[in-house]
PDB file of C-alpha atoms and ligand atoms in Angstrom:
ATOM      1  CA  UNK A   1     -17.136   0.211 -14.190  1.00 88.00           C
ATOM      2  CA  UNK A   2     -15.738  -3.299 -15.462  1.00 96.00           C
ATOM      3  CA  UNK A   3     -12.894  -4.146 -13.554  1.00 97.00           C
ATOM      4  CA  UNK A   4     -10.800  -4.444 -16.969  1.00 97.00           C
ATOM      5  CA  UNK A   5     -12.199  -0.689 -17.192  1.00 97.00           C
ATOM      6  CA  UNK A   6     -10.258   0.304 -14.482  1.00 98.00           C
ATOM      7  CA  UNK A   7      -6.980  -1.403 -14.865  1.00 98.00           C
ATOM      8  CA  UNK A   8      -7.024   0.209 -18.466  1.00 96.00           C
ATOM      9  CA  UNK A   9      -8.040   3.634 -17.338  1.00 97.00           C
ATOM     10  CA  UNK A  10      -6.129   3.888 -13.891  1.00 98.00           C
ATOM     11  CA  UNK A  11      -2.558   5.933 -14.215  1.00 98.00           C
ATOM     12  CA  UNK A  12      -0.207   7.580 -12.512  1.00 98.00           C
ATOM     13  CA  UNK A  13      -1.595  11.114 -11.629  1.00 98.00           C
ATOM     14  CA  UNK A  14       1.393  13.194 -12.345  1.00 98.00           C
ATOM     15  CA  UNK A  15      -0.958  16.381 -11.098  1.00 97.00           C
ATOM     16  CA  UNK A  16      -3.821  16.503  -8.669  1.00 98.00           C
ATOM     17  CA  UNK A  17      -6.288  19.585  -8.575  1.00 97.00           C
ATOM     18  CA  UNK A  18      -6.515  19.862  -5.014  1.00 93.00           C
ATOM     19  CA  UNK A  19      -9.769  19.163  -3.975  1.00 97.00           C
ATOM     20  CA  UNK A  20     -10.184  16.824  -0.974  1.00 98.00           C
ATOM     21  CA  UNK A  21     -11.624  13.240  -1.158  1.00 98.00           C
ATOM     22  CA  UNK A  22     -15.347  13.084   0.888  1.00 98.00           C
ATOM     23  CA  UNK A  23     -14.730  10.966   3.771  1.00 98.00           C
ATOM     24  CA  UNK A  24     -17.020   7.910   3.227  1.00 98.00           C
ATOM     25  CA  UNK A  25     -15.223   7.910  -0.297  1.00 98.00           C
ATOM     26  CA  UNK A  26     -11.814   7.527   1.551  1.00 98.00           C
ATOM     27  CA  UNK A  27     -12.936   5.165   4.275  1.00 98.00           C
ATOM     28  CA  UNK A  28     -14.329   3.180   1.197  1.00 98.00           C
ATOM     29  CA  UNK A  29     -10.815   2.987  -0.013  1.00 98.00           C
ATOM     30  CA  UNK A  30      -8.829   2.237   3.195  1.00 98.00           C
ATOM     31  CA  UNK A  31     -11.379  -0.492   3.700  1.00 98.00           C
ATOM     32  CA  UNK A  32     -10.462  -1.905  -0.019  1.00 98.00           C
ATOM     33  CA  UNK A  33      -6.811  -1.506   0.783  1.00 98.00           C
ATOM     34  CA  UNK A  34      -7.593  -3.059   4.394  1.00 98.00           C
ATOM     35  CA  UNK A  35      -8.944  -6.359   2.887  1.00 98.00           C
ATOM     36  CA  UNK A  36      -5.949  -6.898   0.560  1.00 98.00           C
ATOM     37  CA  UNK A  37      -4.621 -10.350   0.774  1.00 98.00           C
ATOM     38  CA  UNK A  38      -1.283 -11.206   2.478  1.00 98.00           C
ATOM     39  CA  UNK A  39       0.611 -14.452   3.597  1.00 96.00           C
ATOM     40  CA  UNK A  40      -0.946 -16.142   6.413  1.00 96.00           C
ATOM     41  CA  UNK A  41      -3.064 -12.907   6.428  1.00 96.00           C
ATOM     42  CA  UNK A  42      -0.505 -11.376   8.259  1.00 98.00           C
ATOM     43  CA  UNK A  43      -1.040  -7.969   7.392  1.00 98.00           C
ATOM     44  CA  UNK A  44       2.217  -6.374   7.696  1.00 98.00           C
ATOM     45  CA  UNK A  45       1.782  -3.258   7.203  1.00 98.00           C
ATOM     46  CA  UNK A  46       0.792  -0.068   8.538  1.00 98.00           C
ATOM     47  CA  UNK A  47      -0.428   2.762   6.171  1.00 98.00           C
ATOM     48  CA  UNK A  48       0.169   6.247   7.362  1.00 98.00           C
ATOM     49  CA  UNK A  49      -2.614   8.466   5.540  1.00 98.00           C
ATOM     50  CA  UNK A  50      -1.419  12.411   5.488  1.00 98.00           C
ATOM     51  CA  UNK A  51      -3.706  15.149   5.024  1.00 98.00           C
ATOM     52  CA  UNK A  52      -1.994  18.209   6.677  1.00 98.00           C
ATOM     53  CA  UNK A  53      -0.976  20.408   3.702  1.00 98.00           C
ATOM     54  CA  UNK A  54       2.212  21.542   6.075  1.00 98.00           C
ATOM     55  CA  UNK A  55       2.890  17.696   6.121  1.00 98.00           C
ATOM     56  CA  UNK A  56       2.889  17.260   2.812  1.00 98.00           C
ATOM     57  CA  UNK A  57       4.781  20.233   1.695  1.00 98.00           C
ATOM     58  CA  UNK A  58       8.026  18.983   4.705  1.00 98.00           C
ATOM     59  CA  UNK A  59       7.560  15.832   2.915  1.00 98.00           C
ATOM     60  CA  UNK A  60       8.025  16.892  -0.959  1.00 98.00           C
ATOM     61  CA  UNK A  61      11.438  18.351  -0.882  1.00 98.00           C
ATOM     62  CA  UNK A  62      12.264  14.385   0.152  1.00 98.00           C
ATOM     63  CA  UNK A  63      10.547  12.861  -2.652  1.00 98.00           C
ATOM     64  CA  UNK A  64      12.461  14.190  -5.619  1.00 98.00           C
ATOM     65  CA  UNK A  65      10.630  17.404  -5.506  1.00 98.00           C
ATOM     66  CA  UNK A  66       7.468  15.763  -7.163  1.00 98.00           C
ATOM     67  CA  UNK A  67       4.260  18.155  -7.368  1.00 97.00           C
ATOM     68  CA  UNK A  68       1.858  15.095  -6.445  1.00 98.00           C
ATOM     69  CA  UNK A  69       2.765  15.001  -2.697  1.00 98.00           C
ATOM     70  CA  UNK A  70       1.837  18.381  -2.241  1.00 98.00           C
ATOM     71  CA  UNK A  71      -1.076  18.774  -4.835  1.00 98.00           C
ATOM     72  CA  UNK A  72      -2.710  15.462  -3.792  1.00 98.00           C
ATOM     73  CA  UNK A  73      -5.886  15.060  -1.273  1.00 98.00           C
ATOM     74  CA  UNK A  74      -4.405  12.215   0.733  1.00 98.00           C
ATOM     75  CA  UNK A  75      -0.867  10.741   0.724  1.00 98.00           C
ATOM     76  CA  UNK A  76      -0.404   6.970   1.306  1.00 99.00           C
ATOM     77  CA  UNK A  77       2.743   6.526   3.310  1.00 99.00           C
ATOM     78  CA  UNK A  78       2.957   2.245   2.791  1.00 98.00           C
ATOM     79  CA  UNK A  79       5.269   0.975   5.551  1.00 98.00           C
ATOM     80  CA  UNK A  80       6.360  -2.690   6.455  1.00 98.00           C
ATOM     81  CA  UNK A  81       5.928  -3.953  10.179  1.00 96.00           C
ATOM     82  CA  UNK A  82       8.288  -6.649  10.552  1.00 94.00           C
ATOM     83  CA  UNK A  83       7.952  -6.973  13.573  1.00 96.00           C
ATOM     84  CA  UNK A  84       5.375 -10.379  13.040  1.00 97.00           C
ATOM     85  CA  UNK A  85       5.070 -12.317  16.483  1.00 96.00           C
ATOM     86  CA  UNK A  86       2.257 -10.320  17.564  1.00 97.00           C
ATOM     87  CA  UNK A  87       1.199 -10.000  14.156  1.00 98.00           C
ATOM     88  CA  UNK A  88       0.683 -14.146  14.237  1.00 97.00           C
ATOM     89  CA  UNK A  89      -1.104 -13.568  17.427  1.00 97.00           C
ATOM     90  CA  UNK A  90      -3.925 -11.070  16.051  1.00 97.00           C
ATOM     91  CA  UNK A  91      -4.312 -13.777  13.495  1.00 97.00           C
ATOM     92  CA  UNK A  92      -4.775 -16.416  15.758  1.00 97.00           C
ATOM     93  CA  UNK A  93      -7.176 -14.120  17.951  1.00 97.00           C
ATOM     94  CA  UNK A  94      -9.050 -13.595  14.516  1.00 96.00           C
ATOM     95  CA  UNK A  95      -9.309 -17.288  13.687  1.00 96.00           C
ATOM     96  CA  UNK A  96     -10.510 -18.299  17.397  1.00 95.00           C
ATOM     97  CA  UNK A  97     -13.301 -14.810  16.972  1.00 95.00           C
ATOM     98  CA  UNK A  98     -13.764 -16.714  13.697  1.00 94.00           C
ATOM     99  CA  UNK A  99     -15.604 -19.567  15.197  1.00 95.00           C
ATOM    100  CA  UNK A 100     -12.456 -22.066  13.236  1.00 94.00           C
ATOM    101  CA  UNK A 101     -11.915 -25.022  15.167  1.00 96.00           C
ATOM    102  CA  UNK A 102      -9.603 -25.203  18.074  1.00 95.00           C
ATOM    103  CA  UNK A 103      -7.218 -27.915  16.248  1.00 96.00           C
ATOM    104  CA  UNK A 104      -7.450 -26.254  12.969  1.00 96.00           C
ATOM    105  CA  UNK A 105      -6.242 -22.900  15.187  1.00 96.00           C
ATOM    106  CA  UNK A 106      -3.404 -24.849  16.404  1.00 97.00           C
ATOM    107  CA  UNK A 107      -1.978 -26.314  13.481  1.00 97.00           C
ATOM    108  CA  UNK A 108      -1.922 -23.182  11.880  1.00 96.00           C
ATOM    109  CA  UNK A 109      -0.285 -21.110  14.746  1.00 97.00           C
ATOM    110  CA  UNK A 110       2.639 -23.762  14.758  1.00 97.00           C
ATOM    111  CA  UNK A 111       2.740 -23.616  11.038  1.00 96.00           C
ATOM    112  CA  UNK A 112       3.069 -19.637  10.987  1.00 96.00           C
ATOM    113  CA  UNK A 113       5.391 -19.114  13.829  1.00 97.00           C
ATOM    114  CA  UNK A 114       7.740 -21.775  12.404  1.00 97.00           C
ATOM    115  CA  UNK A 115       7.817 -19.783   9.374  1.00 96.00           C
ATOM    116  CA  UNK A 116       8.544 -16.533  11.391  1.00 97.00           C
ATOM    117  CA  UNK A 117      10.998 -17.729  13.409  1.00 97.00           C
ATOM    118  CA  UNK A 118      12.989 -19.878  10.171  1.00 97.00           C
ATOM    119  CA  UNK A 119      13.284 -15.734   9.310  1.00 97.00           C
ATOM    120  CA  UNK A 120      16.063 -13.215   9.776  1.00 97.00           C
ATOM    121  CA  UNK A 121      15.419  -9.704  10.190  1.00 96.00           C
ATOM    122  CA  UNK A 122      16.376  -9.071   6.668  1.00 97.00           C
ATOM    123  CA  UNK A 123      13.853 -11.782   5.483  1.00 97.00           C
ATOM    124  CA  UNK A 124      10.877 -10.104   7.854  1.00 97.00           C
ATOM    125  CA  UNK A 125      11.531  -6.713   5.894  1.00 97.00           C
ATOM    126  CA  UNK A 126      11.854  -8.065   2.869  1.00 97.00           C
ATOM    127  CA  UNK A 127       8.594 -10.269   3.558  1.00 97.00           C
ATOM    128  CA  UNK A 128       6.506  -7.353   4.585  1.00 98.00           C
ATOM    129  CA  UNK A 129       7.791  -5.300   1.709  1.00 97.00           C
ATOM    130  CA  UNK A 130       6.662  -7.667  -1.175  1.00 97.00           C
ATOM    131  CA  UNK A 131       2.894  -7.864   0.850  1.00 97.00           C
ATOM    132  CA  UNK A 132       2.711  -4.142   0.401  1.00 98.00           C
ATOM    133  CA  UNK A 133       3.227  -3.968  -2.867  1.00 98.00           C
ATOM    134  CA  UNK A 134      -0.085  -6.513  -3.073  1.00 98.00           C
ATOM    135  CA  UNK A 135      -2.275  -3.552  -0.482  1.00 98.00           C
ATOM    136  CA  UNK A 136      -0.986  -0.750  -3.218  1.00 98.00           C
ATOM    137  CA  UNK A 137      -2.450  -2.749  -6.264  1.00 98.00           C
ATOM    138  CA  UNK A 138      -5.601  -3.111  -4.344  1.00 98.00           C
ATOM    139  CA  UNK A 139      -5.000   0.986  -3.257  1.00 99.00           C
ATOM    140  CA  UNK A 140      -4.756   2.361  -6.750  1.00 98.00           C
ATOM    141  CA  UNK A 141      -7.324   0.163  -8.851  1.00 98.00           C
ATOM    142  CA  UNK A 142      -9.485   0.644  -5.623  1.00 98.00           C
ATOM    143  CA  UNK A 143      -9.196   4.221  -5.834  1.00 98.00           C
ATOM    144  CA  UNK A 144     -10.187   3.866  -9.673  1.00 98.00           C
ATOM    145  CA  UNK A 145     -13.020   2.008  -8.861  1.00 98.00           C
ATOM    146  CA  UNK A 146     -14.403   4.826  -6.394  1.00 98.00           C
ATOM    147  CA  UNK A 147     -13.799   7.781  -9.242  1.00 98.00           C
ATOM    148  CA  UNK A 148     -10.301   8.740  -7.328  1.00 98.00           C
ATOM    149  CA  UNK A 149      -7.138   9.087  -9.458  1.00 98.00           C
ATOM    150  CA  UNK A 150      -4.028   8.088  -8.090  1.00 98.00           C
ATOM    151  CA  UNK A 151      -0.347   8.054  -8.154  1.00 98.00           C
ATOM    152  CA  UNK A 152       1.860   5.256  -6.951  1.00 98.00           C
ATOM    153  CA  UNK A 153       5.415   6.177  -6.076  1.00 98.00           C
ATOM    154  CA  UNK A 154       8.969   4.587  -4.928  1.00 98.00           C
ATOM    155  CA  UNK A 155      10.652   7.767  -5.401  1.00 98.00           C
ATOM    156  CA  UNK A 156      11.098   9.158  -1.902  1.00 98.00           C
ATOM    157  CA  UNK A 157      13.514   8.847   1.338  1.00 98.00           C
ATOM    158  CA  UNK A 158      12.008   6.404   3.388  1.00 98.00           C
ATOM    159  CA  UNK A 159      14.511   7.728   6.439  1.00 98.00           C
ATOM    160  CA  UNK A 160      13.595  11.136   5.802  1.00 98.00           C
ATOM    161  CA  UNK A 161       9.871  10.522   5.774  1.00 98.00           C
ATOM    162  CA  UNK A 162      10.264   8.163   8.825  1.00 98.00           C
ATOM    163  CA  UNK A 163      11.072  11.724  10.776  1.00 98.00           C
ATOM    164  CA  UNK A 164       8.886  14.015   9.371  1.00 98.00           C
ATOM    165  CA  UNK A 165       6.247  11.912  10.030  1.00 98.00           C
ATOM    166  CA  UNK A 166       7.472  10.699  13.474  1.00 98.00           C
ATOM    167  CA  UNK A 167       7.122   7.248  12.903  1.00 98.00           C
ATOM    168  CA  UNK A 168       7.645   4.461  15.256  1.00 96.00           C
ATOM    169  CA  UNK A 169      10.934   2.899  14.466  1.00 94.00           C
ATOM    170  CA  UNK A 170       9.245  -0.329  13.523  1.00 93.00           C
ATOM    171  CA  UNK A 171       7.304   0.833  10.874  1.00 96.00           C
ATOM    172  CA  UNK A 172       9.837   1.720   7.963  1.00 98.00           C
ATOM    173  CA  UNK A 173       8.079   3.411   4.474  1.00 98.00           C
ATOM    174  CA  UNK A 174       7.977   1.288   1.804  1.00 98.00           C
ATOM    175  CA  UNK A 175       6.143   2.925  -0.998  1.00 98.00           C
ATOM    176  CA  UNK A 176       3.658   5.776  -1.214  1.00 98.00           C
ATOM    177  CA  UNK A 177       0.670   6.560  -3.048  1.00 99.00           C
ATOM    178  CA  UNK A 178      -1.104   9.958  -3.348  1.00 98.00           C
ATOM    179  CA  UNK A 179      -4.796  10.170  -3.960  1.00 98.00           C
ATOM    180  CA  UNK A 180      -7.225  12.443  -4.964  1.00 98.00           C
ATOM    181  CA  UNK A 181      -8.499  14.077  -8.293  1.00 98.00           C
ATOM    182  CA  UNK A 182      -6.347  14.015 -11.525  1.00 98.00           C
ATOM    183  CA  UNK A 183      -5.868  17.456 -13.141  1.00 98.00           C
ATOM    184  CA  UNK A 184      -3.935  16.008 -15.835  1.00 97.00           C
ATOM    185  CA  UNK A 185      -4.426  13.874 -18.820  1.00 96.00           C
ATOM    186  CA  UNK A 186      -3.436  10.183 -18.875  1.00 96.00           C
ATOM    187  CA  UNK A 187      -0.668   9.563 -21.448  1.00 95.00           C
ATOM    188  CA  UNK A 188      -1.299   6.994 -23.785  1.00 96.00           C
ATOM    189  CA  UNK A 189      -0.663   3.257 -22.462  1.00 96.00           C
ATOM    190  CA  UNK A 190       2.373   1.060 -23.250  1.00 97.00           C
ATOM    191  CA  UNK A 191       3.112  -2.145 -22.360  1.00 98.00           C
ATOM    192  CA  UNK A 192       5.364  -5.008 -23.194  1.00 98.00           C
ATOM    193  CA  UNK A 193       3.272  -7.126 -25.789  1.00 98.00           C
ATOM    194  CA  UNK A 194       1.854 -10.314 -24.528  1.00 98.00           C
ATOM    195  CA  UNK A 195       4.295 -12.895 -26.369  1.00 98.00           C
ATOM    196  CA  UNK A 196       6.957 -11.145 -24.600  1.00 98.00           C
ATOM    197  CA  UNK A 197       5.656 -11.187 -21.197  1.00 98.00           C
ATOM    198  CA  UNK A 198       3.929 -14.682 -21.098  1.00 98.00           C
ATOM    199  CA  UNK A 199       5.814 -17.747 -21.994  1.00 98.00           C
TER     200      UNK A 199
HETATM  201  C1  FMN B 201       6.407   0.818  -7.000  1.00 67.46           C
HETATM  202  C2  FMN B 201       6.166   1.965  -7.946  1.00 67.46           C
HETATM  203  C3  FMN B 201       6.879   3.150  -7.784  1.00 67.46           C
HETATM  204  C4  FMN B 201       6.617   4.248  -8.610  1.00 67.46           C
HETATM  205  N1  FMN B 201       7.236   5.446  -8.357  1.00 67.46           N
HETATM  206  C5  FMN B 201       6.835   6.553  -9.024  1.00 67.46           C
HETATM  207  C6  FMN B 201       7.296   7.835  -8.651  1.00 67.46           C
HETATM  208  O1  FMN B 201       8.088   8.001  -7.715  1.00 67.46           O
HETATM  209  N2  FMN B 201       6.843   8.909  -9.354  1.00 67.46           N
HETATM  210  C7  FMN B 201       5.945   8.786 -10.380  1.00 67.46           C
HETATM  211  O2  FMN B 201       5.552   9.799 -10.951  1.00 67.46           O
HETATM  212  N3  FMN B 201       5.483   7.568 -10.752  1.00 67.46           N
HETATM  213  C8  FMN B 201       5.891   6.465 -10.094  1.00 67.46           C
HETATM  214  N4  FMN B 201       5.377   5.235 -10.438  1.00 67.46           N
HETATM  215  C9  FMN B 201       4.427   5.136 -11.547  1.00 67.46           C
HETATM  216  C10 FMN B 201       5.002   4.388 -12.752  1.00 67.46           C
HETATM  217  O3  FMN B 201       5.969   5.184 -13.378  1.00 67.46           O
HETATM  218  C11 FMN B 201       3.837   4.041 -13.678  1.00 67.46           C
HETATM  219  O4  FMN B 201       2.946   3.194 -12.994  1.00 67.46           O
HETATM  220  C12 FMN B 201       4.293   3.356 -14.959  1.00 67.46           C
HETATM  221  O5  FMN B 201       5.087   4.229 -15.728  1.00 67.46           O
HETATM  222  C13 FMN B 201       3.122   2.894 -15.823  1.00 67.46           C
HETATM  223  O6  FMN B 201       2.276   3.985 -16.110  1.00 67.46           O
HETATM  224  P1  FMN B 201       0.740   3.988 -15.686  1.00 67.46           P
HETATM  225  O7  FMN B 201       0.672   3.647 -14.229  1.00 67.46           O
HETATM  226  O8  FMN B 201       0.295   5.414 -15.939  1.00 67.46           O
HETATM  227  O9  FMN B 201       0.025   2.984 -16.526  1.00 67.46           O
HETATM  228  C14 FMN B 201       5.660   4.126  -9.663  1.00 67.46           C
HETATM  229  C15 FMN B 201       4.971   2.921  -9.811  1.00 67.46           C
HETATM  230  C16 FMN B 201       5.196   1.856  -8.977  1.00 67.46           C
HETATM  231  C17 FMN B 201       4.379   0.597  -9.143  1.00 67.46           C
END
């Protein structure tokens, strides 16, 4: 499938039909979504996936009720890790495994932890939440590319979700997105025409 195949054909799943994604399928995805691009490749992020049907079904009445958390294969819980020193330090681990030169290595560690530390905690969140958002474009044309529908989706309580799923404090949901096979029918496409979006 063309790539412009799948950005025209991917939509929001409104209703899965319950069958389960095969497992090399998924790991294909997560692998997609693993590679996504990110400022100083600093990853910030950490991507719950939930497959426990009891999960899923604690989890809906916190997400607006919507039928896709509980009809989907997987659910995609998207959640920022701010917390970025020792995220700058797996980098720099990954550049030295890299074979990059030790100077190079240097410059670039001095570069990114100046940038960390000229941040705020507010800024850190707010950093790792606009990276997600780059993982769940790669997440739901990804899935499209691999035959897997897919719904993204904002509409949730990320502190409600946070203790269902036990998560560490420092990981704080962002966004979701539920996988798995579409037993609906797209609606037809709009979008803003191009003279109005490009200028
Ligand atoms: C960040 C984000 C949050 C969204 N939240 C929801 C949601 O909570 N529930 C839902 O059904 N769709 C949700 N959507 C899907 C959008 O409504 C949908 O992408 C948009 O209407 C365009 O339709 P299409 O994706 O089918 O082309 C969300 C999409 C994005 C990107």
């Amino acid at each position: 499938m063309e790539f412009k195949d799948i950005v025209m054909q991917r939509y929001a799943t409104k209703q899965f039909d319950g069958r389960m994604i095969e497992e090399a399928k998924l790991f294909a995805l997560l692998d997609i979504i693993r590679y996504s691009p990110s400022a100083f490749n600093l990853q910030p992020w950490k991507i719950k996936v939930v497959t426990a049907s009891k999960i899923k079904a604690n989890l809906r009445p916190h997400a607006n009720d919507q039928p896709q958390i509980t009809s989907c294969s997987h659910l995609l819980v998207f959640c920022a890790n701010a917390e970025l020193e020792p995220l700058v330090d797996k980098v720099v681990d990954g550049m030295r495994s890299g074979g990059m030169a030790a100077d190079t290595v240097r410059q670039y560690e001095a570069m990114m932890k100046g940038y960390v530390a000229s941040m705020n905690p507010e800024q850190r969140m707010s950093f790792a939440r606009e990276q997600i958002h780059i993982a769940l474009a790669n997440a739901v044309n990804g899935a499209k590319s691999l035959g897997i529908d897919s719904c993204p989706m904002g509409g949730f309580d990320p502190a409600a979700f946070a203790e269902v799923l036990f998560l560490p404090e420092e990981y704080v949901p962002v966004v979701l997105c539920a996988i798995g096979y579409a037993a609906d029918t797209p609606p037809p496409k709009w979008r803003l025409p191009r003279e109005e979006v490009f200028f």
